[in-house]
XYZ file of C-alpha atoms in Angstrom:
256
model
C 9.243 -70.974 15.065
C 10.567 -73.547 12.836
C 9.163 -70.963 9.921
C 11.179 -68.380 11.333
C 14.241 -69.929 11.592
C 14.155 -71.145 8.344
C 13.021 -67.251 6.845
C 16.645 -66.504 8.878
C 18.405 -69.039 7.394
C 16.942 -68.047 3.379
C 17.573 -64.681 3.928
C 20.981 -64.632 5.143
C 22.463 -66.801 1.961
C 20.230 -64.333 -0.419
C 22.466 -61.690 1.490
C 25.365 -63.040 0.900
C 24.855 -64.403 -2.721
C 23.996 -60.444 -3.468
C 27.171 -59.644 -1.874
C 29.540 -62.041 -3.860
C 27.818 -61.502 -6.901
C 27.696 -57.782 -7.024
C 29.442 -56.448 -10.129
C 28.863 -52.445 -10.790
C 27.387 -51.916 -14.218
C 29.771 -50.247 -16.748
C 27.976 -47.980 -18.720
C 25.460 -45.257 -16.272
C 21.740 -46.377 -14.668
C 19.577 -44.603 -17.286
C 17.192 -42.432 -15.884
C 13.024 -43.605 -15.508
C 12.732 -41.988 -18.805
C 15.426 -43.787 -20.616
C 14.285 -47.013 -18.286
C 10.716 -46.837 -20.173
C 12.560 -46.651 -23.305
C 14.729 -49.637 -22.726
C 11.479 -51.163 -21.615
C 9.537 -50.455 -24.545
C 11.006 -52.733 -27.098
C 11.793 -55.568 -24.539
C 7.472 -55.898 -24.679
C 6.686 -56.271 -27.593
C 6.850 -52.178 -28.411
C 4.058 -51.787 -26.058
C 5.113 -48.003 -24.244
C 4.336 -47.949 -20.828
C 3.576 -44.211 -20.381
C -0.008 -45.192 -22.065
C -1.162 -47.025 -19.370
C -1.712 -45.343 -16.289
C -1.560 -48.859 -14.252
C 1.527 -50.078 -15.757
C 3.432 -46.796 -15.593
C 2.712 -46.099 -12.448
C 3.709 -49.787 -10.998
C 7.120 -49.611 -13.799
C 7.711 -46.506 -12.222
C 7.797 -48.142 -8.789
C 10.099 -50.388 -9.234
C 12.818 -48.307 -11.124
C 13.161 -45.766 -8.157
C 13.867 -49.250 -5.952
C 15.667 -50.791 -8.716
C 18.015 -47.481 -9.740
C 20.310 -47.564 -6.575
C 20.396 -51.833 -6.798
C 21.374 -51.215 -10.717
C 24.050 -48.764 -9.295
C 25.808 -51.165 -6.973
C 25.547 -54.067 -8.885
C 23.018 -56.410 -7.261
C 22.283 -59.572 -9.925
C 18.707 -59.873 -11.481
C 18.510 -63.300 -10.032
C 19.056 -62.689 -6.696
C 15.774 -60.198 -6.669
C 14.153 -62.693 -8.584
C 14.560 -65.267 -5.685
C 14.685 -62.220 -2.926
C 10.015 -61.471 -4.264
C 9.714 -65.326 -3.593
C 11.589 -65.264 -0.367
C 8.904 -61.996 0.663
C 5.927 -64.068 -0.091
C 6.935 -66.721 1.875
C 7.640 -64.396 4.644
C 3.713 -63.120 4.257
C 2.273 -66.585 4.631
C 4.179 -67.435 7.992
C 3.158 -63.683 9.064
C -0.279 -64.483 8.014
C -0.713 -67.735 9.321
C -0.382 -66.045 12.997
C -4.130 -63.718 12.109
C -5.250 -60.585 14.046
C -2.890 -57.345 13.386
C 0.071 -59.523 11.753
C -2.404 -59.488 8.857
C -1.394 -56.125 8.038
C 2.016 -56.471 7.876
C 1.192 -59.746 5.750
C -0.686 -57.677 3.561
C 2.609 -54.972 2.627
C 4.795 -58.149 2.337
C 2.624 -59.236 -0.890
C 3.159 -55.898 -1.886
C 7.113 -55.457 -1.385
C 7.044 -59.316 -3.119
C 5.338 -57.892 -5.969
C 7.268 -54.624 -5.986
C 10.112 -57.499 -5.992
C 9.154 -59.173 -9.042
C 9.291 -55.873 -11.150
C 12.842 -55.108 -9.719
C 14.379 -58.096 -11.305
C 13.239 -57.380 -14.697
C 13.917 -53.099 -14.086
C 17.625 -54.231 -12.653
C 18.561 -56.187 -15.596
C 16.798 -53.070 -18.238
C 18.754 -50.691 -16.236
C 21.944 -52.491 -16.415
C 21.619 -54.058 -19.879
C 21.826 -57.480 -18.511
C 18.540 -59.040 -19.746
C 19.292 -63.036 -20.763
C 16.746 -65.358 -21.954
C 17.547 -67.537 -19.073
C 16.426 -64.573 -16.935
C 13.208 -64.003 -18.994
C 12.274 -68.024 -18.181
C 13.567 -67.901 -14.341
C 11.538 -64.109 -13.894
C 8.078 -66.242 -15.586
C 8.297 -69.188 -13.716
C 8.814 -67.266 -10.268
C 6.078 -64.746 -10.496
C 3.629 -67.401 -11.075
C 4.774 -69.550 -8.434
C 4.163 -66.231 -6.130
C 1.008 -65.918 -7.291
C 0.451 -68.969 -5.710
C 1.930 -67.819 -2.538
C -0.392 -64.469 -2.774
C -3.306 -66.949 -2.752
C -2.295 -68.949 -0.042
C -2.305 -66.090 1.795
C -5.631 -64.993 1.369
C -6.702 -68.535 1.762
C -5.348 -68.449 5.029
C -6.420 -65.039 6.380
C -10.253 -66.824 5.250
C -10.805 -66.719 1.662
C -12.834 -69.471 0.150
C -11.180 -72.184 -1.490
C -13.388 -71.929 -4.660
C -13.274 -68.202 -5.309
C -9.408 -68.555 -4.052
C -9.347 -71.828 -6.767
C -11.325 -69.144 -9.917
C -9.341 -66.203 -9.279
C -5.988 -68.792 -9.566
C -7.415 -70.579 -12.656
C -8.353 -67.315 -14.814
C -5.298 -65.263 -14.273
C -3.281 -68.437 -14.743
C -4.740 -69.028 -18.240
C -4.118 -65.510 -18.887
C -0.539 -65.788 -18.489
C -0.502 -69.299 -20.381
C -2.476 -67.964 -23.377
C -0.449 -65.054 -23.416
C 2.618 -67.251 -23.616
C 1.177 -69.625 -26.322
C 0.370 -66.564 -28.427
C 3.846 -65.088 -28.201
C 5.200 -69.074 -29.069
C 2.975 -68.993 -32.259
C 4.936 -65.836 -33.376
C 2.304 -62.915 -31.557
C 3.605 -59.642 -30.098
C 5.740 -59.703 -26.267
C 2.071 -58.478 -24.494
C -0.545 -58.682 -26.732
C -2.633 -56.539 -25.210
C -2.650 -54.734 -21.510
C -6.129 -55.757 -19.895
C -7.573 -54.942 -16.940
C -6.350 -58.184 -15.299
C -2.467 -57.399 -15.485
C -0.252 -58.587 -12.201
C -0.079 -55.082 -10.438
C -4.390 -55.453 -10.119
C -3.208 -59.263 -8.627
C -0.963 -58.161 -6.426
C -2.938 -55.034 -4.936
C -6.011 -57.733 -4.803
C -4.321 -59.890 -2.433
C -2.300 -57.461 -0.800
C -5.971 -55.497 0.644
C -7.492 -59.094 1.042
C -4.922 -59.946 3.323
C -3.975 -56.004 5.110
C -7.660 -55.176 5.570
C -8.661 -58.261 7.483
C -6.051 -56.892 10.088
C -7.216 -53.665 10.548
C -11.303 -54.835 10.598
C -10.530 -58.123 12.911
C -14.443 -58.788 12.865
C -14.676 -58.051 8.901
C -11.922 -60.128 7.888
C -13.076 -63.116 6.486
C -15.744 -60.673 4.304
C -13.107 -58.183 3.047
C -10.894 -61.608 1.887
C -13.508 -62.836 0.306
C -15.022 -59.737 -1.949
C -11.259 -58.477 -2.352
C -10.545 -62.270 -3.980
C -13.966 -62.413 -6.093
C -12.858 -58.731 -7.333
C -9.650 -60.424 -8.855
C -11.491 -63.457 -10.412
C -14.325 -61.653 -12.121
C -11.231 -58.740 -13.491
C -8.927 -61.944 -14.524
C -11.630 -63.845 -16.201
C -12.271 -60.603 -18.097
C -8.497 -60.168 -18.696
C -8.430 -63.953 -19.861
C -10.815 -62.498 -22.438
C -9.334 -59.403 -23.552
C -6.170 -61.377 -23.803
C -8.082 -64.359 -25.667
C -9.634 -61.367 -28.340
C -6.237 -60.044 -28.965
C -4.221 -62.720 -29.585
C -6.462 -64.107 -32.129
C -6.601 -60.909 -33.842
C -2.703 -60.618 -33.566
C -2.234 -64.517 -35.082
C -4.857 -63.663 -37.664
C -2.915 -60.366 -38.911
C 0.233 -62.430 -39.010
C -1.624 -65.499 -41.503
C -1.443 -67.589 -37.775
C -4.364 -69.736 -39.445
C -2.401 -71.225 -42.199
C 0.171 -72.760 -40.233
C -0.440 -75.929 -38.467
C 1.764 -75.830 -35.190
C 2.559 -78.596 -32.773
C 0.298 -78.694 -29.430
């Protein structure tokens, strides 16, 4: 109950702060076409259309994100609106049986809410730096949320623990690269966040509709994501090195 109330209370000021902080963009939403383009050089020139995974979960987002962009809602407040949806799947979660399966489509409309941030500000030409940092540290501290989840719904703490670990050093070698001067992405591997959030997202749903499988389908859905993140880690790994080594990385001696 206390959850609840509190899930009330959250949601109401992220209402209201979207309200008072609405300002209508001056210059016309682009359309998903456009969006992608916008996108493109944002990341490192990697185009979206190439990858079947990330077009399709891009593409998501910017028909959610379009009529947002339109009236004005503030990257940050969808930024904190995904964390406020994962916390709203672990209280679902934590009561089992069918509530599992609306769990499960919370993780997804969190994650769906992390990529409408980042499409809002594209759309609206309102991407800061400060909204590049807040976006980073808030999908990873979801991730954490997604795992808690499946934790709860009866995931193993050390598959739950490996599946955290790998994509986490994905993300921080990813980031490290791009500090020592590589490219936005690096590379798109097979471990990218839409994989993460679908991952958790059947881990948790599934359990609900198969009440006697649901400890099972948590458990293979969460070893699926480590053993695809530890091979992301290494595609990511390969092609940062091979970015640094194009750019002369080895020469330079850079602090830890």
């Amino acid at each position: 109950m206390i959850g609840l109330v509190l899930l009330g209370v959250a949601l109401a000021a992220l209402v209201l702060a979207a309200v008072l902080t609405a300002e209508r963009p001056t210059a016309a939403v682009p359309d998903r076409e456009g969006y992608f383009d916008l996108w493109q050089p944002l990341h490192g020139g990697v185009d979206p259309r190439a990858n079947p995974w990330l077009r399709g979960w891009l593409a998501m987002g910017y028909a959610v994100a379009r009529p947002l962009a339109r009236r004005g809602i503030k990257p940050d407040v969808l930024t904190f609106t995904s964390t406020w949806i994962a916390l709203a799947a672990i209280v679902v979660a934590t009561h089992g049986g069918r509530w599992q399966m609306l769990a499960g489509w919370l993780i997804v409309f969190s994650g769906l809410g992390d990529t409408l941030d980042g499409a809002v500000a594209v759309a609206t030409a309102r991407t800061t730096k400060w909204g590049y940092v807040l976006d980073s540290a808030v999908d990873r501290l979801n991730d954490v949320l997604y795992l808690i989840a499946v934790w709860i719904v009866g995931g193993e703490v050390w598959i739950v623990l490996t599946a955290g670990v790998a994509f986490f050093m994905l993300e921080y070698v990813r980031a490290r690269g791009r500090n020592a001067g590589g490219s936005e992405v690096g590379t798109v591997t097979i471990g990218e966040r839409a994989l993460r959030v679908i991952c958790c997202s059947i881990a948790v749903h599934w359990g609900g509709v198969f009440l006697s499988l649901d400890t099972f389908i948590a458990n293979v859905s969460i070893s699926i994501l480590a053993v695809v993140s530890v091979i992301g880690l290494g595609q990511v790994v390969v092609a940062v090195r091979r970015d640094l080594l194009a750019l002369g990385g080895d020469s330079t001696t850079l602090a830890p």
